[in-house]
CSV table of C-alpha atoms in Angstrom, one decimal:
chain,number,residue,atom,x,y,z
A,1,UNK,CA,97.4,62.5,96.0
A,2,UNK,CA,93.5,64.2,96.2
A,3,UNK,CA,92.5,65.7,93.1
A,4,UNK,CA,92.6,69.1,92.8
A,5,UNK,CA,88.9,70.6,93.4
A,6,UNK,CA,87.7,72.6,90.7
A,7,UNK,CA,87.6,76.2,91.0
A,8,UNK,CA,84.5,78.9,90.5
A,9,UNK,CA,86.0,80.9,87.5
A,10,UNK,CA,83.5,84.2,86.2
A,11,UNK,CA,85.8,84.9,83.1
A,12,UNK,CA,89.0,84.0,81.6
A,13,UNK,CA,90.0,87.3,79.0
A,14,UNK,CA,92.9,89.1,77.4
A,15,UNK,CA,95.3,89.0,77.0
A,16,UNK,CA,95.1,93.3,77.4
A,17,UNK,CA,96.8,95.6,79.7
A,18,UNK,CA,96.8,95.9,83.4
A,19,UNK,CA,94.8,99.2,83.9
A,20,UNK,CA,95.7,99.8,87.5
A,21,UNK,CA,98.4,99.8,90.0
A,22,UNK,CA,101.8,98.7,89.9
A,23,UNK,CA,101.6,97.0,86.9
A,24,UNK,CA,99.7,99.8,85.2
A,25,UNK,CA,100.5,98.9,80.9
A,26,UNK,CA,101.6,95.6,81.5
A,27,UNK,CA,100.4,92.5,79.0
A,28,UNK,CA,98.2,90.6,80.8
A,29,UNK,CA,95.7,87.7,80.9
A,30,UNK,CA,93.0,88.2,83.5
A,31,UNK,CA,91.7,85.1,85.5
A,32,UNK,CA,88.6,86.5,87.5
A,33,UNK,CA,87.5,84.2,90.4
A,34,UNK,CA,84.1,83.7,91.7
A,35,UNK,CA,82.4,84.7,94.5
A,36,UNK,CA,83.6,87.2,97.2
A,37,UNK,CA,83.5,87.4,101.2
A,38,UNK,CA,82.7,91.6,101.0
A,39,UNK,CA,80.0,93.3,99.3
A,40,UNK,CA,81.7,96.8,98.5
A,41,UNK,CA,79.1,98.8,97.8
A,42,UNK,CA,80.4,100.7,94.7
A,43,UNK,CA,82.1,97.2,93.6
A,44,UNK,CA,82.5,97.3,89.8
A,45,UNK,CA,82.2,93.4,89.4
A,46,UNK,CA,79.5,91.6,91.1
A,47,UNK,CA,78.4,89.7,88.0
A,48,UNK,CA,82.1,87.8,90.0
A,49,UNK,CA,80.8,88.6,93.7
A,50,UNK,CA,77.4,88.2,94.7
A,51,UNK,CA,76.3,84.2,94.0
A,52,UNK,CA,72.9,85.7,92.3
A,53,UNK,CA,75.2,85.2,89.1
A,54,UNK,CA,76.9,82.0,90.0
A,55,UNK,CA,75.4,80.3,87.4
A,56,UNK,CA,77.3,82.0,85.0
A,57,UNK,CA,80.6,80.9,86.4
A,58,UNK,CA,82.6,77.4,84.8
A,59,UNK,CA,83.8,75.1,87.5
A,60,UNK,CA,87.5,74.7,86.1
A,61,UNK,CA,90.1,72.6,87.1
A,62,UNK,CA,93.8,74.2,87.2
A,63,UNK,CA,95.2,72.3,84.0
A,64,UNK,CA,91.5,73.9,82.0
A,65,UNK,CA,92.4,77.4,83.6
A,66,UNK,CA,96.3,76.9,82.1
A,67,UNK,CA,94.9,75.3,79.2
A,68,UNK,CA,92.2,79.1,78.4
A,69,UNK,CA,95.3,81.2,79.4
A,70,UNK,CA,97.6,79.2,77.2
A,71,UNK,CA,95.0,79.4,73.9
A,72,UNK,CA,94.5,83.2,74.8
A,73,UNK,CA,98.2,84.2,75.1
A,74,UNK,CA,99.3,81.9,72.1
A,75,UNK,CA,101.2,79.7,74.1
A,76,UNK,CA,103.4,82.7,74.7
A,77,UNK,CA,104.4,83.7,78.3
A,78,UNK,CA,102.9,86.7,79.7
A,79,UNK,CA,101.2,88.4,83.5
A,80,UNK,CA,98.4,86.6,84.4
A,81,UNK,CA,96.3,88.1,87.4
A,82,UNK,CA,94.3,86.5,89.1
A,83,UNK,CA,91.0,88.7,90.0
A,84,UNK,CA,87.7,88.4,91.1
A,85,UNK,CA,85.7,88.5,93.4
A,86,UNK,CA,88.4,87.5,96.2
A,87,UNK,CA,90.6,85.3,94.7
A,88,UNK,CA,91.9,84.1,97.9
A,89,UNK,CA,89.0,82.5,99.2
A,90,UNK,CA,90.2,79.8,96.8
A,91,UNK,CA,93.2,77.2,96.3
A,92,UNK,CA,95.5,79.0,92.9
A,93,UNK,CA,98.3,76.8,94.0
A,94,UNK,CA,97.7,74.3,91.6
A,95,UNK,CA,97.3,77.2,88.7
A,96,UNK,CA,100.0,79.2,90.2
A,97,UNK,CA,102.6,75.8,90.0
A,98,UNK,CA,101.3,74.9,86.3
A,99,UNK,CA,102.1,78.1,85.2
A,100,UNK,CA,104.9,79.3,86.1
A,101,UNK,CA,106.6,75.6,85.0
A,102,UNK,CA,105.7,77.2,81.9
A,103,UNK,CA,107.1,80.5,82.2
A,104,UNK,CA,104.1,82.6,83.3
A,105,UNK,CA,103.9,85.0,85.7
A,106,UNK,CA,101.5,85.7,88.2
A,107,UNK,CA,100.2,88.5,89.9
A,108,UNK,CA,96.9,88.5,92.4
A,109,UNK,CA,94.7,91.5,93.7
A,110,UNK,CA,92.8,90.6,96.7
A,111,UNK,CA,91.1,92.7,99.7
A,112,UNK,CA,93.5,91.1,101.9
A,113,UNK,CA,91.2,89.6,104.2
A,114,UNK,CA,92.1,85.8,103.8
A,115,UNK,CA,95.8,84.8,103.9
A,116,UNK,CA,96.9,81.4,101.4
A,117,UNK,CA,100.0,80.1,101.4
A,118,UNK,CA,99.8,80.1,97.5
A,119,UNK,CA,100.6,83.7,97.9
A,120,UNK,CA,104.7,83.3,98.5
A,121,UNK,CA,104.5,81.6,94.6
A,122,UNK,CA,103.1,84.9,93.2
A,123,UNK,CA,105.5,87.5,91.6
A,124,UNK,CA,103.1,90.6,93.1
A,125,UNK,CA,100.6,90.2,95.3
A,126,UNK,CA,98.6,93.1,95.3
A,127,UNK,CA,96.4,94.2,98.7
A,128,UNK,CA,93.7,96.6,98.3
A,129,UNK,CA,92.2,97.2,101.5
A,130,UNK,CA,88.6,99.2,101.0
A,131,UNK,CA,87.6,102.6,102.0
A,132,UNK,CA,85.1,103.1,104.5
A,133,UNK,CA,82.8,104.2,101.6
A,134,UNK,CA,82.6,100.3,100.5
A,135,UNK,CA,80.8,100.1,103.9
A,136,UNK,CA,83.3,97.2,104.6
A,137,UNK,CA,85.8,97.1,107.7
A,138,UNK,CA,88.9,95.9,107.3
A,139,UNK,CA,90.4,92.9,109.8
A,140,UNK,CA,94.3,94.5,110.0
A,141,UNK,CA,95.1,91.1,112.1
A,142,UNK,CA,94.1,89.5,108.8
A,143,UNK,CA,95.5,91.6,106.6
A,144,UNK,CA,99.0,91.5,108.5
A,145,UNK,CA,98.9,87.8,107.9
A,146,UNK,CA,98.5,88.7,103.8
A,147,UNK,CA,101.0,90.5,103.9
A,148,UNK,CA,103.1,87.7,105.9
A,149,UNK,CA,102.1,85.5,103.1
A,150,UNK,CA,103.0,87.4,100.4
A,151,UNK,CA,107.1,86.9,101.2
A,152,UNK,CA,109.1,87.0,99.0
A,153,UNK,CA,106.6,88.2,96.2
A,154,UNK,CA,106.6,91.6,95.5
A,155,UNK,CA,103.7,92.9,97.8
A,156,UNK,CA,102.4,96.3,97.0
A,157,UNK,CA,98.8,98.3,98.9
A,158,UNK,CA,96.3,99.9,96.5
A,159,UNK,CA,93.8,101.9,97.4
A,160,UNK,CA,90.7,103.3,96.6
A,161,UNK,CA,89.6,106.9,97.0
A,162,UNK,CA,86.1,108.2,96.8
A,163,UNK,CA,86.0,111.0,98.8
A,164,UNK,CA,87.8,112.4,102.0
A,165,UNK,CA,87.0,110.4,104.6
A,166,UNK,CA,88.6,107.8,102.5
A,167,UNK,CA,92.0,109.8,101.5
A,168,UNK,CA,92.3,109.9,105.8
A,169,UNK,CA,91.8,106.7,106.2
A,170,UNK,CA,94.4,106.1,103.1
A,171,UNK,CA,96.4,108.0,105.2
A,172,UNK,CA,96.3,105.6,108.7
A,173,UNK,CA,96.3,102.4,106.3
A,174,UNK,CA,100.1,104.0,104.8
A,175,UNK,CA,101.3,104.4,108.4
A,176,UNK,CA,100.5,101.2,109.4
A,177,UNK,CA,102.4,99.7,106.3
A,178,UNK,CA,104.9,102.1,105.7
A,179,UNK,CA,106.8,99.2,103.3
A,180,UNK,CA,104.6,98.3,101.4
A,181,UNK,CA,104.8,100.6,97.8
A,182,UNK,CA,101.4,102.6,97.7
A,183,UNK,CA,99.1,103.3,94.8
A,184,UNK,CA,96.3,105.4,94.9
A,185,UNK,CA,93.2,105.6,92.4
A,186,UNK,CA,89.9,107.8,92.3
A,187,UNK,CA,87.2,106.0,92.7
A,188,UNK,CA,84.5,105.0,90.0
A,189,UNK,CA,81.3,105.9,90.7
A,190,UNK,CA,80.1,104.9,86.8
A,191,UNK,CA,79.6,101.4,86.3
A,192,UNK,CA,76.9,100.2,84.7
A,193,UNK,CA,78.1,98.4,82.0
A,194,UNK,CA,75.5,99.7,80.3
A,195,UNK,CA,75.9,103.5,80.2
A,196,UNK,CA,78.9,105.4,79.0
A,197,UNK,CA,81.9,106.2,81.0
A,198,UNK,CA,82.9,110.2,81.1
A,199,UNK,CA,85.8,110.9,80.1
A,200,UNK,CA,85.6,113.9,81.4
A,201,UNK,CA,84.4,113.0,84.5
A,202,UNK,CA,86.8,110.4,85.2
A,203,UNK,CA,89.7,112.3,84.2
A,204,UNK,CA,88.5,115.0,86.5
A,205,UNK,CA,88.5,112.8,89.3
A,206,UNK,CA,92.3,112.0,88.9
A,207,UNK,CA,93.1,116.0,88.8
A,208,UNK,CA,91.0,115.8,92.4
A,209,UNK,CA,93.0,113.6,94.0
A,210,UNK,CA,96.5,114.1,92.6
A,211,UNK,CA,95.2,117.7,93.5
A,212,UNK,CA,94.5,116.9,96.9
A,213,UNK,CA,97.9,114.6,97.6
A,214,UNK,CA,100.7,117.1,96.1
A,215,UNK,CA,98.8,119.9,98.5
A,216,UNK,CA,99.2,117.8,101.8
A,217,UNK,CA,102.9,117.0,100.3
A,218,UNK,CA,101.9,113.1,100.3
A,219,UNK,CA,104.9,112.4,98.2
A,220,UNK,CA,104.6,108.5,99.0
A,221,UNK,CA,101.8,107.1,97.1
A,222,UNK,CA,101.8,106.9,93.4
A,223,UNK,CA,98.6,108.4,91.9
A,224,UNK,CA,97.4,106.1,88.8
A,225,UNK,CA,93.9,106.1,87.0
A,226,UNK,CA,91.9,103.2,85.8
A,227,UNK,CA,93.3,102.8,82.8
A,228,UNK,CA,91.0,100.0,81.2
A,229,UNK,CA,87.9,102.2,82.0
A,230,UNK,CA,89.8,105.6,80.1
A,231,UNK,CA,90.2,103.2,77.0
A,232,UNK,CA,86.6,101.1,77.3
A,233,UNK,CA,84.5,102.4,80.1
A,234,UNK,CA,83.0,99.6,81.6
A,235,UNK,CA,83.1,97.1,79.1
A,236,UNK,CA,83.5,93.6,80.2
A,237,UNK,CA,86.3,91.2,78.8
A,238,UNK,CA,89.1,94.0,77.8
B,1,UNK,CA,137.8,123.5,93.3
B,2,UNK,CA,136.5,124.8,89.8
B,3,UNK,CA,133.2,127.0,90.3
B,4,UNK,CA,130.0,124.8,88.8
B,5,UNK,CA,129.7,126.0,86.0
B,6,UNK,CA,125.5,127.7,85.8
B,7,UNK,CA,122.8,125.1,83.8
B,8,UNK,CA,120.2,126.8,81.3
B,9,UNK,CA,116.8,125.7,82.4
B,10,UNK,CA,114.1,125.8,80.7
B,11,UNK,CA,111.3,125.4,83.8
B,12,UNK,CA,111.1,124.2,87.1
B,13,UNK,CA,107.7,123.0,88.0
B,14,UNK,CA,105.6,120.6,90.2
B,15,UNK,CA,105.0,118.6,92.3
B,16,UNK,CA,103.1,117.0,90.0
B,17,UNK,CA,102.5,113.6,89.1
B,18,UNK,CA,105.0,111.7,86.6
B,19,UNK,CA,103.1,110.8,83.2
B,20,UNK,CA,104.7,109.0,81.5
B,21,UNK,CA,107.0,105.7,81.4
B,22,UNK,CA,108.3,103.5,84.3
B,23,UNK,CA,107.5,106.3,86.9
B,24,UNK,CA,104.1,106.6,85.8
B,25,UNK,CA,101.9,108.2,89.2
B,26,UNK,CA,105.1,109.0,90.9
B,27,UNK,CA,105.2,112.5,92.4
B,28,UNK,CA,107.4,114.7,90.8
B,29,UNK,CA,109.5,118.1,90.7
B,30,UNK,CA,110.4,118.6,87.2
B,31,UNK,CA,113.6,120.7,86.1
B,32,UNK,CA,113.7,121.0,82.4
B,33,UNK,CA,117.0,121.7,81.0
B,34,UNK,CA,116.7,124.0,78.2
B,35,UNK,CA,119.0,123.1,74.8
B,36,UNK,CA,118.4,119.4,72.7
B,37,UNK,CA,120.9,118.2,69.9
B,38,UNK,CA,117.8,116.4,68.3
B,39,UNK,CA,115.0,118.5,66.6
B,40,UNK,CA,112.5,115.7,66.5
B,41,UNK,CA,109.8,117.1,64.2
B,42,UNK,CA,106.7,116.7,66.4
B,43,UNK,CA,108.9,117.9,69.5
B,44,UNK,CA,106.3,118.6,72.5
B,45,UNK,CA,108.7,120.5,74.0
B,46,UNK,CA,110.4,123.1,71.6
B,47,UNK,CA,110.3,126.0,74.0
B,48,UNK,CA,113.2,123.7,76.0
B,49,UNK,CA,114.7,122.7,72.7
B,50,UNK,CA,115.7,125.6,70.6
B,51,UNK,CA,117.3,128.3,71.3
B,52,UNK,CA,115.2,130.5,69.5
B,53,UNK,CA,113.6,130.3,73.3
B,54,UNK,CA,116.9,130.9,75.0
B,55,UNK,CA,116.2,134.6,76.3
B,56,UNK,CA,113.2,132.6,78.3
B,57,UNK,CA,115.7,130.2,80.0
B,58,UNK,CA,117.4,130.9,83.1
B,59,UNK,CA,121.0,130.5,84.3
B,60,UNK,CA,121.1,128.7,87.1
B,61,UNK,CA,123.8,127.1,89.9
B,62,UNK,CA,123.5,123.8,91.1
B,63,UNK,CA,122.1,125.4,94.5
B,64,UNK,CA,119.8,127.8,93.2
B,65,UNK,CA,118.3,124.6,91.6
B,66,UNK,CA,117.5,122.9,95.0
B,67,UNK,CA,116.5,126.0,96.6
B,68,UNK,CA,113.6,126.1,93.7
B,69,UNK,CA,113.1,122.4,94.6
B,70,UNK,CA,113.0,122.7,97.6
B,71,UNK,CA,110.8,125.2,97.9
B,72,UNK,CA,107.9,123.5,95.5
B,73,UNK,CA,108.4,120.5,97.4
B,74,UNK,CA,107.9,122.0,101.1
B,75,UNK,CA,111.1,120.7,101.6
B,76,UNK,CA,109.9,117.4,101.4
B,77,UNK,CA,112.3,114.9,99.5
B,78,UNK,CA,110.4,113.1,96.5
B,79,UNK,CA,111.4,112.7,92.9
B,80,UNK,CA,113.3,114.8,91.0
B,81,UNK,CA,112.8,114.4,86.7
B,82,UNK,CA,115.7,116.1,85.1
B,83,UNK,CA,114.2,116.2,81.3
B,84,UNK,CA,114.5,118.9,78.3
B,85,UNK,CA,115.6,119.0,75.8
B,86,UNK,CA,118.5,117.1,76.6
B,87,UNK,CA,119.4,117.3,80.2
B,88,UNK,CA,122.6,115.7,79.1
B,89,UNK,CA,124.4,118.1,77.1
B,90,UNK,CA,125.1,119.6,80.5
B,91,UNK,CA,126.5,118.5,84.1
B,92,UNK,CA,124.0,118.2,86.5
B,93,UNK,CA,126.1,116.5,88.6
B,94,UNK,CA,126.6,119.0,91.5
B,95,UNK,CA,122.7,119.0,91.2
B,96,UNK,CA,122.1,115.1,91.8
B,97,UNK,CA,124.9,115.2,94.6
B,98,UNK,CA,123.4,117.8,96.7
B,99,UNK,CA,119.4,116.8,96.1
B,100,UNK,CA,120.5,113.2,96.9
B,101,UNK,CA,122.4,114.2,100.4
B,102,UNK,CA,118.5,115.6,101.4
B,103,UNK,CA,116.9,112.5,100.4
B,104,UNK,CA,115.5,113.5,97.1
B,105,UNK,CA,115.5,110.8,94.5
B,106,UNK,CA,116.6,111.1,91.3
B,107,UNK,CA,115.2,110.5,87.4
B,108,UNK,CA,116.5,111.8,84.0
B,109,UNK,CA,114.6,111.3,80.8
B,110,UNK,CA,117.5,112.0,77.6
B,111,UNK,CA,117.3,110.4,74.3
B,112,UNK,CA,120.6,108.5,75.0
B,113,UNK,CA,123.0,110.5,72.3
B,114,UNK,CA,125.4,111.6,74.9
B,115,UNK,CA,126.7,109.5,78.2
B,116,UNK,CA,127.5,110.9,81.1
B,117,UNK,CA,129.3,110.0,84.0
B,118,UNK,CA,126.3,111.6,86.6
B,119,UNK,CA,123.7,109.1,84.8
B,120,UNK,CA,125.2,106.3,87.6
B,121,UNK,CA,124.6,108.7,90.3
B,122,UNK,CA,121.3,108.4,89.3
B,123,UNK,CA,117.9,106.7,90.8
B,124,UNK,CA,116.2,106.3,87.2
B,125,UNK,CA,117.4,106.4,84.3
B,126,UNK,CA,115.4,106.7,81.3
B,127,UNK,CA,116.3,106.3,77.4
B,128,UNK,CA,113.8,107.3,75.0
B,129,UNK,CA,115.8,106.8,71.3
B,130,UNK,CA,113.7,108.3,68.4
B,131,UNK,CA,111.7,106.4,65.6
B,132,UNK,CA,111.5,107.3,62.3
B,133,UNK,CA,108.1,109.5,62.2
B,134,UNK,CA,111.0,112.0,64.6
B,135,UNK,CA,113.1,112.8,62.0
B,136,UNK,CA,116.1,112.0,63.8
B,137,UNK,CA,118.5,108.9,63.6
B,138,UNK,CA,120.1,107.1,66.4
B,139,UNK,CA,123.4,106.2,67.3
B,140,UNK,CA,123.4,102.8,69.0
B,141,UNK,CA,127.1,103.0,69.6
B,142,UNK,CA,126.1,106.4,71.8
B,143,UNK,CA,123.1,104.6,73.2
B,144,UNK,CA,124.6,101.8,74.7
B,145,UNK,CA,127.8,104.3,76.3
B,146,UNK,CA,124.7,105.8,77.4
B,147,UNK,CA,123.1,102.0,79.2
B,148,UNK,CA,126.9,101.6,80.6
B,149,UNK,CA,127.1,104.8,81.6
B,150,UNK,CA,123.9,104.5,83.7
B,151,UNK,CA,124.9,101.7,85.9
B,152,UNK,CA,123.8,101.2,88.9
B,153,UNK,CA,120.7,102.9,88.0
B,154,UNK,CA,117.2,101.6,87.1
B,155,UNK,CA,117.6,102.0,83.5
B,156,UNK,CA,115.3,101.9,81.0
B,157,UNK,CA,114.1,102.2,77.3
B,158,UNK,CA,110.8,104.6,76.9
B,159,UNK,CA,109.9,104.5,72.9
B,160,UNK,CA,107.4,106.9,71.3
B,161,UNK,CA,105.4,105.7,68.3
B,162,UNK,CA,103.5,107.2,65.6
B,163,UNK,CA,102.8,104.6,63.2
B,164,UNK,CA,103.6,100.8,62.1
B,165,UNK,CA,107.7,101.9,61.2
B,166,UNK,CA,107.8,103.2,64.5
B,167,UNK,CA,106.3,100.4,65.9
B,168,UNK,CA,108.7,97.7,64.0
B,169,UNK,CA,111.4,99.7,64.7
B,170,UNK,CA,110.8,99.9,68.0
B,171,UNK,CA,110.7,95.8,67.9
B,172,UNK,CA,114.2,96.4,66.5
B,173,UNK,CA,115.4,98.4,69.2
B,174,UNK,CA,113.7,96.1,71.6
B,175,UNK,CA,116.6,93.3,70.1
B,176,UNK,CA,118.7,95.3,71.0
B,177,UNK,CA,118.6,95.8,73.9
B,178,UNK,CA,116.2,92.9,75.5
B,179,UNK,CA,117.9,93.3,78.8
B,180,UNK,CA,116.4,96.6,79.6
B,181,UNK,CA,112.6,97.3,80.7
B,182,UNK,CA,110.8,98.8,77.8
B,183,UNK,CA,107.9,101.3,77.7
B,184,UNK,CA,105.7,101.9,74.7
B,185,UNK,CA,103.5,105.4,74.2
B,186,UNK,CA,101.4,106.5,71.4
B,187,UNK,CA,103.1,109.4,69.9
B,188,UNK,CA,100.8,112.8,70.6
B,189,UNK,CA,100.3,114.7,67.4
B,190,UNK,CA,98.6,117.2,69.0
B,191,UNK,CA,101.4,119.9,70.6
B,192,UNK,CA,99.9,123.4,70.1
B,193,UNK,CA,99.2,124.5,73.9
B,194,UNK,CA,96.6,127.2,72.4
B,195,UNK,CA,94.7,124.1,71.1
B,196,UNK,CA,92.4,121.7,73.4
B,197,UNK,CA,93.5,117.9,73.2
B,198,UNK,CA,91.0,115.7,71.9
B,199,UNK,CA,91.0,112.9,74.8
B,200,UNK,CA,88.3,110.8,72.6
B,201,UNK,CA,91.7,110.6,69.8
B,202,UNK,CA,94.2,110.2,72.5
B,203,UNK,CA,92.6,107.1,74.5
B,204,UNK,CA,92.2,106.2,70.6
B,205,UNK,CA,95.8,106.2,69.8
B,206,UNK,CA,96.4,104.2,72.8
B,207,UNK,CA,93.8,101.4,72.2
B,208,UNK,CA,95.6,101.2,68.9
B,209,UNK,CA,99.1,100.3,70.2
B,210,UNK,CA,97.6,98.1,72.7
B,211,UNK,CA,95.2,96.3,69.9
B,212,UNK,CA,98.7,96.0,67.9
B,213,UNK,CA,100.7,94.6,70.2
B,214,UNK,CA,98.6,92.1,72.2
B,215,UNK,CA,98.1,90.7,68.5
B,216,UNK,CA,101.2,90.4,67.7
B,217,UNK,CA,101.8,88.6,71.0
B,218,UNK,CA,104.7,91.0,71.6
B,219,UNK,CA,103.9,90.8,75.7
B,220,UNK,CA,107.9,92.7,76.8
B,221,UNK,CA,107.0,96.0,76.9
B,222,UNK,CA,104.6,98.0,78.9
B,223,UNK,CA,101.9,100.0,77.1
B,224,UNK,CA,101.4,103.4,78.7
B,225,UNK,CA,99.5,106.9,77.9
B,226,UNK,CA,100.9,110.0,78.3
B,227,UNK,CA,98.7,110.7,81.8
B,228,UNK,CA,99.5,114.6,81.9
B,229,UNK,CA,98.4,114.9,78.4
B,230,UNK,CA,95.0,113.0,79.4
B,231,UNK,CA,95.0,114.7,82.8
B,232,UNK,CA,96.0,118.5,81.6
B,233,UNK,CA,96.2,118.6,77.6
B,234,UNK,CA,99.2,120.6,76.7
B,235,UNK,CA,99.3,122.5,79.3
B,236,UNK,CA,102.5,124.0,80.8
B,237,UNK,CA,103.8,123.5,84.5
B,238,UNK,CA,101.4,120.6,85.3
C-alpha cells in the first residue's frame, strides 16, 4: 500500500449552487484544485492556475478534503465538483472512493486535455474544451481519450463563447462529438474580483448568443448563463 | 374516425430558450394553451388563463399547430413546451403524435389537477402544484393520477415560492413525492408587462432561496431563476 500523496487544493467552499452547465441550480460543494496545464487568457481563476499564487494553496490529503466537504455539507450528502485549475492533472481517486462510500456525488469540469482513470467513478464529467479566444489549442487525440475515460459517467461538452470565431469553432467541436449533450455560455469578460459585475452587461451577452443560435436553427446546444456571477459577480467562495 | 376536435391557444412563439425548471437553456417552441382551472393570484400568465382574453385566442387543429411550429422552427425538430394555462384541460394528443413522427420532442408544464392519457406520450413532463401565497389548494389524489399518468416520461415537480409557507410547504410536497426530481424558483411578484423588472430584486429573490436552503441543508432540489424573466423582463413572445 503507498500513501496517498497529498493534493494542491486552492479552496474548499459551499456548499451553494452549481452556476453553469448541466448541473445549473444544483446543491453543491466546490473542491477547486491547484495549478493548471493552460493559461486561458480570459481565465476567471488563476489565484487556482498560475503557481505565482501557489502559496496560498493547502496540500490536503483525500481523508482532510472528505473531512472540509463533510463539515461544510453537515455531514449531509450532496454534489461535490471538483474544479480548479485542471483537476485532472491530479490523482481524485482516493477523494472520489471516500466519498461516494459515503453517499456523495461527484461531478468534475476539466479542459479535457489529460485523461485519469478516476474519471469512470464520477457521476458527470464535464469537458470544456476552450475557444480560440483563450489562445489555447485543443489536443482532440487527448480529448477523445477524456471522453473514453469518462464511461459510464454522464459525460457532457461545455463551451465557452466570446465572440464569433468562437460560436464556429463551437460549431466543428459539436460535430465532432455529436453525443455528448452540449451547453453553451457567453463569455465573461469582467473578472476582477474587485470591480462590479453588470448586470446588464452580462445578461446582454446571453440575449447575444441565444440570439445568434435560434437564428442559425442550432437547436442542439442548451444556452445557460453563469449563474453564480448573476447572483455575486465575481466574488470568491459562493 | 372522430374529427379532432380544434385547441384554444393562447400563443405560439419561439424558438426561444426554455427558462425555467429541468429544461432550463433548452431551445424551445412554445404553444400556450389558453383556459386554466386555477386562478393563482400572482398568475404571470392571465392573458392564457381567463377567458376574459378568449376573443384573443385562436382555434386551432392539431395540424395547423405544427404547421405554426414548424414554420418558427425552420422545420427543424427541437422542443416543443405545451404550457398555459392549463394545457391539460384539453387533448393535445393528435398534436404530440404528429410533432413526435417529425422528430420534435415534447414538454408540458400543467399544475397536475387533471391527468391525461397524452402526458405518457410525452418527452417531459412537468408538475408545478401551487403553494399557499397562489391562492389555490391542491389535490394530491389528482396529482399523483397526474405522476401515473405521465409514465414513461421524465417527470418532474417544478414548485414556485414566495415566502417561508411556501417554502415549508414545498418541503411537504417534496415528502411526498421524494421519487420525482424537484425544481425550486423564486416566485416573481413583478407581472405587469408595461412595467421594467428590477433584475437587482430578482437575482435578490433567488440568493434568498438559495441562502435558505443550503442552510437548511435541504440539498434535493435544484434552485433555479426564471432566465426569460432575467433575460427579457415580462416580455411577451420571448
Amino acid at each position: 500500500m503507498t500513501r496517498d500523496r497529498p493534493l494542491r487544493i486552492a479552496e474548499i467552499f459551499g456548499p451553494t449552487i452549481q452556476g453553469e452547465g448541466a448541473l445549473i441550480g444544483e446543491p453543491t460543494v466546490f473542491v477547486r484544485a491547484g495549478g493548471c496545464d493552460y493559461r486561458c487568457v480570459w481565465c476567471d481563476s488563476m489565484h487556482a492556475v498560475d503557481s505565482a499564487h501557489r502559496h496560498a494553496w493547502a496540500s490536503m490529503e483525500a481523508a482532510q478534503i472528505m473531512d472540509e466537504v463533510r463539515h461544510l455539507s453537515g455531514g449531509q450528502p450532496l454534489t461535490v465538483s471538483i474544479s480548479g485549475g485542471n483537476p485532472a492533472i491530479q490523482d481524485f481517486g482516493p477523494v472520489i472512493e471516500m466519498g461516494r462510500a459515503e453517499g456523495y456525488r461527484f461531478a468534475c469540469e476539466t479542459q479535457g486535455s489529460v485523461p485519469q482513470d478516476w474519471f469512470a467513478r464520477l457521476d458527470t464529467l464535464v469537458l470544456s474544451p476552450k475557444p480560440p479566444s483563450s489562445g489555447e489549442t485543443v489536443d482532440w487525440e487527448r480529448f477523445a481519450d477524456c471522453v473514453r475515460a469518462g464511461a459510464p459517467a454522464k459525460t457532457v461538452m461545455k463551451i465557452v463563447i466570446f465572440d464569433n470565431a468562437d460560436y464556429a469553432w463551437a460549431q466543428e467541436a459539436a460535430a465532432r462529438h455529436p453525443d455528448l449533450p452540449l451547453y453553451l455560455q457567453p463569455g465573461n469578460p469582467e473578472v476582477d474580483p474587485d470591480v462590479a459585475v453588470s448586470l446588464e452587461a452580462t445578461t446582454a451577452r446571453l440575449r447575444w448568443l441565444v440570439d445568434k443560435a435560434t437564428a442559425d436553427r442550432w437547436f442542439a446546444p442548451r444556452i445557460l448563463p453563469q449563474l453564480h456571477v448573476l447572483l455575486w459577480g465575481n466574488l470568491r467562495g459562493v
